[in-house]
Amino acid sequence: MLARQAGMDRYVYNKLLETFKEEYRRAGRVNTTRGRINAWYTDLRNHSGPRWMRQSISGVTRQILHDLGRHYDQYVETEKLKAVNIKPKAEFGEPHFKKYGGHISIPFTITHDGTIGQARFTDTRTIKIAKMGEVKLSREFPVLNYRYKTAQLFQLPDGGWRITISCDIPDEKPTVTEPTVIGIDRNVGNVATPDCVMIIPEKVARRMNNAEKTASKAQKIASRRQKPDYTNRKPGSRRWVKAAKRAAKNKRKAANIRKTTAHKISRVISDSTTHAAFEKLPIQNMAKSAKGTEENPGKNVAQKSGLNKAILEQCWGLLALLLAYKLAGEIIWVAAAYTSQRCYSCGYTHKDNRDGRKFLCKKCGYTYHADCNAGSNIEDAGLKKLGSEAMHGQLNLRNLPDHTGSTHVKGCLDVEGSCISSPEKRQAQTGERDVSCTVVLWRDV
């Protein structure tokens, strides 16, 4: 039923887009008002269109058409500015037709009391959708004082379905009275602070590697099967479907493991400090391909490809994104130059100070874990930026050893699927905020 609704939405979307294109080509302008779109859709649904369109959820389809009208308005405005040689602030291209077999997404409004919207909660784990019935969620949904606004159902590559729900929660506007800073050094294989090195447990890393290997094997098998031809609406063979779903399922499993680990690390850090200092790393440039061109081919392409994969698997950007909303304060970005070569004790900087994971200052003889030394330098730079009121923070881990060394990541995972804010433990941003915070949560269906 979800796939059928998505197919009806795709048909109406393409029909209206064709009308917009023809009108713009003929008259140079397009009428995209809500009244015009609603009247056009009502006529198509009740009179001129096929009979099966009457089974669709009209509120869902209307929202998709209104979004298309807004997008086409932005495209027309961009073209007008280009015609008079004015560079637009944001350039919008012409909307494309939706293809059969593409990404399936169904937006709708949702509420708790059932007064408005196409869907409502019947309990903490069940959502009733108009003309479809009830869908059950993988886990219970939090029923705190949230104001539900919109939801979106979309299909995952492995065939499963997921729902995302946007809600509003009030912001209490707390202020940070005693700021503390912890320096975070992001590496391949660990996350280091001045106190300890946090590593992924061997069991978790093994599961992630197994999932990635299985996905790689399934992709090779799928490449030898009969692929689908979406142009002629011919599906792929059953063996291709089986291999493709197996690859997508294991890719999703590995991605969930990485995301879960990032959530746990960020929760431990945010529970221990108000601010976190990070190196400002050009991750996109660091993970660029080394293939080069035909005229100037690259060197050590295979080695660089492996390094790029290892960098991207660490989710450096995701860790900073999660801490941006979990911290009571904010993230402090510092320069990354020489943080791993500078001695924290005397300040002497030389490339020979570091030997792998060991740091030995050639001037004063200071010895420490190289990543922890880098974390200390990052923390000092963050304290200078924050001001004189800030203090050094300390990571609170239940299994922190007596000496500085490696420790596995412990801590409770944030509410499953939170991607903008933490619902159970809201730590507002520093400063005054007059608007409520928007939270987006997801559950598998």
XYZ file of C-alpha atoms in Angstrom:
445
model
C 0.000 0.000 0.000
C 2.880 2.354 0.706
C 4.465 1.557 -2.658
C 1.107 2.086 -4.378
C 0.697 5.507 -2.743
C 4.223 6.421 -3.845
C 3.391 5.337 -7.416
C 0.245 7.513 -7.486
C 2.232 10.468 -6.130
C 4.870 9.965 -8.818
C 2.218 9.929 -11.562
C 0.577 13.174 -10.384
C 3.955 14.877 -9.780
C 5.135 14.141 -13.324
C 1.779 15.228 -14.762
C 1.901 18.627 -13.031
C 5.588 19.114 -13.853
C 4.803 18.535 -17.527
C 2.052 21.181 -17.281
C 4.440 23.667 -15.642
C 7.112 23.119 -18.281
C 4.675 23.577 -21.149
C 3.236 26.753 -19.616
C 6.692 28.234 -18.952
C 7.842 27.403 -22.468
C 4.721 29.006 -23.971
C 4.195 32.101 -21.785
C 7.488 32.594 -19.910
C 5.753 32.428 -16.518
C 3.958 29.830 -14.420
C 0.975 30.044 -12.076
C 2.011 27.967 -9.044
C -0.472 29.277 -6.487
C -2.008 26.818 -4.045
C -5.519 27.559 -5.360
C -4.550 26.688 -8.921
C -2.748 23.500 -7.857
C -5.644 22.360 -5.660
C -8.212 22.956 -8.425
C -6.025 21.149 -10.973
C -5.540 18.156 -8.676
C -9.250 17.960 -7.753
C -10.243 17.847 -11.429
C -7.606 15.217 -12.212
C -8.597 13.058 -9.243
C -12.364 13.182 -9.702
C -12.893 13.596 -13.446
C -10.071 13.601 -15.976
C -7.654 11.220 -14.240
C -7.753 7.411 -13.857
C -10.171 5.913 -11.342
C -7.430 4.381 -9.168
C -6.323 7.895 -8.169
C -9.353 8.150 -5.861
C -7.680 5.647 -3.531
C -4.776 8.009 -2.809
C -4.436 10.154 0.314
C -5.227 13.582 -1.116
C -3.472 15.529 1.682
C -0.193 13.722 1.019
C -0.357 14.269 -2.737
C -1.312 17.937 -2.363
C 1.724 18.566 -0.142
C 4.025 17.033 -2.767
C 2.460 19.233 -5.457
C 2.788 22.382 -3.331
C 6.492 21.585 -2.782
C 6.872 21.182 -6.555
C 5.233 24.568 -7.124
C 7.585 26.260 -4.661
C 10.595 24.600 -6.301
C 9.472 25.709 -9.761
C 9.017 29.285 -8.520
C 12.615 29.264 -7.300
C 13.782 27.956 -10.687
C 11.873 30.684 -12.591
C 13.313 33.373 -10.286
C 16.834 32.052 -10.922
C 16.310 32.183 -14.683
C 15.015 35.773 -14.488
C 18.109 36.936 -12.594
C 20.417 35.183 -15.052
C 18.641 36.877 -17.976
C 19.652 40.327 -16.649
C 23.200 39.212 -15.738
C 22.608 39.131 -11.974
C 24.157 36.286 -10.027
C 21.538 34.746 -7.690
C 22.420 34.067 -4.067
C 21.199 30.479 -4.421
C 20.887 28.881 -7.843
C 17.986 26.451 -8.386
C 17.767 24.128 -11.366
C 14.620 22.933 -13.100
C 12.849 20.061 -11.285
C 13.288 16.619 -12.821
C 10.707 13.971 -13.562
C 10.483 11.161 -11.034
C 11.600 7.841 -12.493
C 10.158 4.415 -11.893
C 12.313 2.523 -9.410
C 13.699 5.683 -7.804
C 13.681 6.800 -4.187
C 10.242 6.352 -2.563
C 9.199 8.987 -0.007
C 5.750 9.766 1.433
C 5.300 12.965 3.516
C 2.276 13.566 5.770
C 1.203 15.450 8.879
C 0.877 13.638 12.188
C -0.756 14.371 15.547
C -1.444 12.757 18.923
C -5.090 13.750 19.362
C -6.234 13.038 15.791
C -7.619 16.535 15.185
C -5.588 17.271 12.037
C -3.259 15.408 9.733
C -3.227 12.187 7.780
C -1.809 10.078 10.635
C -1.989 9.824 14.417
C -0.494 7.777 17.241
C -2.772 5.104 18.669
C -0.125 4.157 21.242
C 3.605 4.686 21.728
C 4.501 2.071 19.103
C 1.668 2.245 16.562
C 0.740 4.901 13.999
C -2.566 4.847 12.108
C -2.403 6.275 8.572
C -5.532 7.311 6.699
C -6.715 4.761 4.075
C -3.790 2.444 4.935
C -4.269 1.231 8.471
C -1.743 0.857 11.252
C 2.028 0.504 11.014
C 4.083 -0.809 13.911
C 7.413 0.754 14.863
C 10.586 -1.122 15.765
C 10.681 0.519 19.213
C 8.439 2.661 21.358
C 8.328 6.335 20.514
C 8.947 8.860 23.336
C 5.691 10.435 24.526
C 7.075 13.496 26.291
C 5.639 16.965 25.739
C 6.439 16.981 22.033
C 4.384 18.852 19.456
C 4.371 16.603 16.411
C 4.410 18.449 13.092
C 5.292 16.371 10.059
C 6.417 12.842 9.272
C 7.935 11.096 6.287
C 7.913 7.439 5.304
C 10.675 6.309 2.965
C 11.917 2.988 1.679
C 15.422 1.797 2.481
C 17.676 0.206 -0.163
C 17.246 -3.222 1.436
C 13.449 -3.053 1.052
C 12.576 -2.005 4.614
C 10.677 1.144 5.572
C 11.599 3.929 7.976
C 9.640 6.839 9.405
C 11.058 10.200 10.465
C 8.992 12.541 12.643
C 9.673 16.244 13.230
C 8.502 17.685 16.545
C 8.898 20.871 18.564
C 10.099 21.005 22.148
C 10.466 24.181 24.226
C 13.954 25.522 24.856
C 14.593 26.327 28.530
C 17.417 28.738 27.601
C 19.982 27.560 30.170
C 23.315 29.347 30.373
C 26.739 27.896 31.074
C 28.085 29.353 34.331
C 31.244 27.236 34.742
C 32.596 26.376 31.279
C 34.974 23.434 30.964
C 36.879 22.320 27.874
C 38.139 18.921 26.723
C 40.460 18.643 23.718
C 39.482 15.928 21.229
C 42.054 14.453 18.845
C 40.374 12.446 16.060
C 42.485 9.659 14.589
C 42.121 6.529 12.506
C 41.100 3.873 15.003
C 40.556 5.974 18.133
C 39.422 9.246 19.669
C 41.929 10.696 22.154
C 41.621 13.216 24.974
C 44.328 14.442 27.394
C 43.266 11.716 29.859
C 42.748 8.581 27.800
C 42.287 7.005 24.390
C 38.820 5.720 23.471
C 38.790 2.814 21.038
C 36.029 0.769 19.459
C 35.686 -2.644 21.163
C 37.216 -5.462 19.141
C 33.901 -7.317 18.986
C 32.124 -4.277 17.520
C 34.904 -3.631 15.000
C 34.820 -7.279 13.923
C 31.061 -7.130 13.340
C 31.421 -3.990 11.243
C 34.220 -5.501 9.137
C 32.216 -8.686 8.585
C 29.205 -6.675 7.436
C 31.338 -4.679 4.989
C 32.975 -7.822 3.583
C 29.591 -9.469 3.113
C 28.283 -6.353 1.358
C 31.317 -6.284 -0.943
C 30.835 -9.948 -1.905
C 27.134 -9.380 -2.559
C 27.929 -6.390 -4.787
C 30.314 -8.505 -6.884
C 27.640 -11.187 -7.237
C 25.004 -8.589 -8.215
C 27.306 -7.157 -10.901
C 27.191 -10.527 -12.711
C 23.395 -10.806 -12.593
C 20.776 -9.378 -14.945
C 20.274 -5.764 -13.848
C 16.941 -3.901 -14.090
C 16.187 -1.697 -17.100
C 14.167 1.212 -15.696
C 13.856 2.882 -19.104
C 11.854 -0.026 -20.505
C 10.342 -0.869 -17.084
C 11.991 -4.301 -16.965
C 12.865 -5.592 -13.485
C 16.118 -7.308 -12.699
C 16.403 -11.037 -12.185
C 15.447 -12.593 -8.861
C 19.109 -13.385 -8.197
C 20.021 -9.723 -8.765
C 17.300 -8.600 -6.347
C 18.507 -11.084 -3.724
C 22.163 -10.012 -4.030
C 21.315 -6.284 -4.095
C 19.166 -6.543 -0.964
C 21.879 -8.524 0.800
C 24.478 -5.848 -0.034
C 22.168 -3.016 1.083
C 21.270 -4.797 4.324
C 24.902 -5.291 5.320
C 25.879 -1.745 4.315
C 23.081 -0.464 6.498
C 24.266 -2.688 9.353
C 27.836 -1.337 9.146
C 26.568 2.261 8.969
C 24.373 1.718 12.037
C 27.361 0.364 13.992
C 29.422 3.464 13.122
C 26.561 5.791 14.019
C 25.925 3.988 17.313
C 29.601 4.251 18.285
C 29.634 7.973 17.454
C 26.518 8.465 19.605
C 28.145 6.685 22.559
C 31.403 8.632 22.318
C 29.560 11.946 22.007
C 27.327 11.116 24.973
C 30.333 10.377 27.202
C 32.018 13.643 26.161
C 28.883 15.782 26.570
C 28.245 14.323 30.037
C 31.795 15.273 31.087
C 32.202 18.834 29.795
C 30.388 21.901 28.493
C 32.705 22.670 25.547
C 34.830 20.513 23.240
C 37.850 21.672 21.227
C 38.428 20.111 17.798
C 41.054 20.504 15.123
C 39.674 22.208 12.035
C 40.490 19.480 9.519
C 39.713 19.708 5.768
C 38.142 16.239 5.720
C 36.881 16.582 2.147
C 40.374 17.402 0.866
C 42.001 14.704 3.009
C 39.734 12.035 1.490
C 40.216 13.080 -2.151
C 41.099 10.440 -4.709
C 44.700 10.159 -5.895
C 43.879 8.764 -9.353
C 44.755 11.968 -11.176
C 44.153 12.266 -14.918
C 45.304 10.394 -18.012
C 47.962 13.053 -18.631
C 49.084 13.193 -14.972
C 48.243 9.857 -13.316
C 48.477 9.672 -9.546
C 50.906 7.665 -7.438
C 50.172 5.068 -4.749
C 46.508 5.108 -5.737
C 45.624 1.854 -3.940
C 47.273 2.967 -0.680
C 45.545 6.362 -0.810
C 42.213 4.680 -1.517
C 42.608 2.535 1.602
C 43.513 5.595 3.688
C 40.496 7.506 2.359
C 38.210 4.618 3.289
C 39.710 4.448 6.787
C 39.261 8.219 7.290
C 35.625 8.185 6.181
C 34.839 5.171 8.372
C 35.843 7.132 11.491
C 32.859 9.518 11.068
C 34.865 12.570 12.143
C 32.207 14.944 10.853
C 29.362 12.982 12.456
C 31.026 13.128 15.876
C 31.288 16.918 15.663
C 27.683 17.152 14.422
C 26.369 15.116 17.361
C 28.361 17.118 19.901
C 27.099 20.383 18.392
C 23.679 19.789 19.963
C 24.517 17.534 22.912
C 27.023 19.882 24.546
C 25.700 22.453 26.983
C 28.106 24.930 25.385
C 29.541 24.653 21.904
C 32.390 23.287 19.800
C 35.611 25.316 19.638
C 37.569 24.946 16.391
C 41.346 25.399 16.587
C 44.149 25.261 14.027
C 45.401 21.750 13.359
C 48.999 22.660 12.475
C 51.709 20.982 14.620
C 49.352 19.813 17.395
C 50.806 16.301 17.218
C 54.453 17.486 17.002
C 54.404 20.131 19.759
C 55.493 19.138 23.264
C 52.759 19.926 25.786
C 55.331 20.361 28.575
C 57.845 22.768 27.057
C 56.287 23.785 23.727
C 59.181 22.498 21.589
C 57.948 21.534 18.094
C 59.743 19.037 15.878
C 58.627 16.211 13.601
C 60.988 13.739 15.340
C 59.149 14.178 18.647
C 56.493 11.726 17.519
C 57.175 8.098 16.666
C 53.928 6.343 15.856
C 51.773 6.321 19.003
C 54.677 7.347 21.247
C 55.654 10.955 21.960
C 59.171 11.736 23.232
C 60.284 15.365 23.341
C 63.835 15.766 22.005
C 64.390 18.818 24.189
C 62.961 18.118 27.665
C 62.435 14.337 27.512
C 58.658 14.544 28.127
C 57.063 11.158 27.329
C 53.382 10.546 26.727
C 50.905 8.887 24.376
C 51.161 10.848 21.110
C 47.401 11.235 20.659
C 46.881 12.307 24.282
C 49.646 14.888 23.866
C 47.862 16.217 20.777
C 44.589 16.345 22.750
C 46.319 18.419 25.438
C 47.595 20.911 22.844
C 44.117 21.168 21.300
C 42.611 21.717 24.747
C 45.045 24.537 25.539
C 44.222 26.247 22.240
C 40.506 25.919 23.030
C 40.967 27.443 26.496
C 42.766 30.459 24.989
C 39.882 31.000 22.570
C 37.184 30.615 25.225
C 38.716 33.028 27.735
C 40.009 33.169 31.288
C 36.850 31.792 32.929
C 37.168 28.382 31.270
C 38.774 25.427 33.038
C 40.234 22.096 32.003
C 37.645 19.341 31.832
C 38.097 15.647 32.571
C 36.474 12.715 30.839
C 34.205 10.693 33.133
C 34.403 7.001 32.267
C 33.267 4.207 34.541
C 36.125 1.924 33.526
C 38.878 4.545 33.276
C 42.165 2.851 34.336
C 44.482 4.305 36.958
C 47.100 5.059 34.328
C 46.659 6.762 30.994
C 45.857 4.154 28.393
C 43.250 2.702 26.100
C 39.706 2.139 27.256
C 36.635 0.788 25.556
C 33.710 3.116 24.973
C 31.018 2.913 27.641
C 27.911 5.012 28.112
C 24.238 4.979 27.278
C 23.274 5.558 23.669
C 21.153 8.600 23.012
C 17.508 8.042 22.020
C 17.537 5.889 18.894
C 17.514 7.873 15.703
C 17.878 11.383 17.108
C 19.582 13.405 14.393
C 19.112 17.015 15.528
C 18.523 17.096 19.264
C 18.513 14.868 22.323
C 14.922 14.314 23.500
C 15.572 12.695 26.892
C 18.388 14.980 28.036
C 18.031 18.348 26.361
C 21.147 20.489 26.714
C 20.346 23.787 25.025
C 22.863 25.888 23.141
C 24.595 28.741 24.940
C 22.818 32.099 24.750
C 19.258 33.259 24.321
C 16.932 31.467 21.912
C 13.391 32.705 21.334
C 12.294 29.836 19.101
C 11.608 26.251 20.058
C 14.009 23.493 19.107
C 13.061 21.150 16.268
C 13.763 17.484 16.880
C 13.807 14.819 14.165
C 13.494 11.204 15.291
C 13.277 8.024 13.275
C 12.112 4.470 13.758
C 12.090 1.452 11.476
C 8.623 0.272 10.457
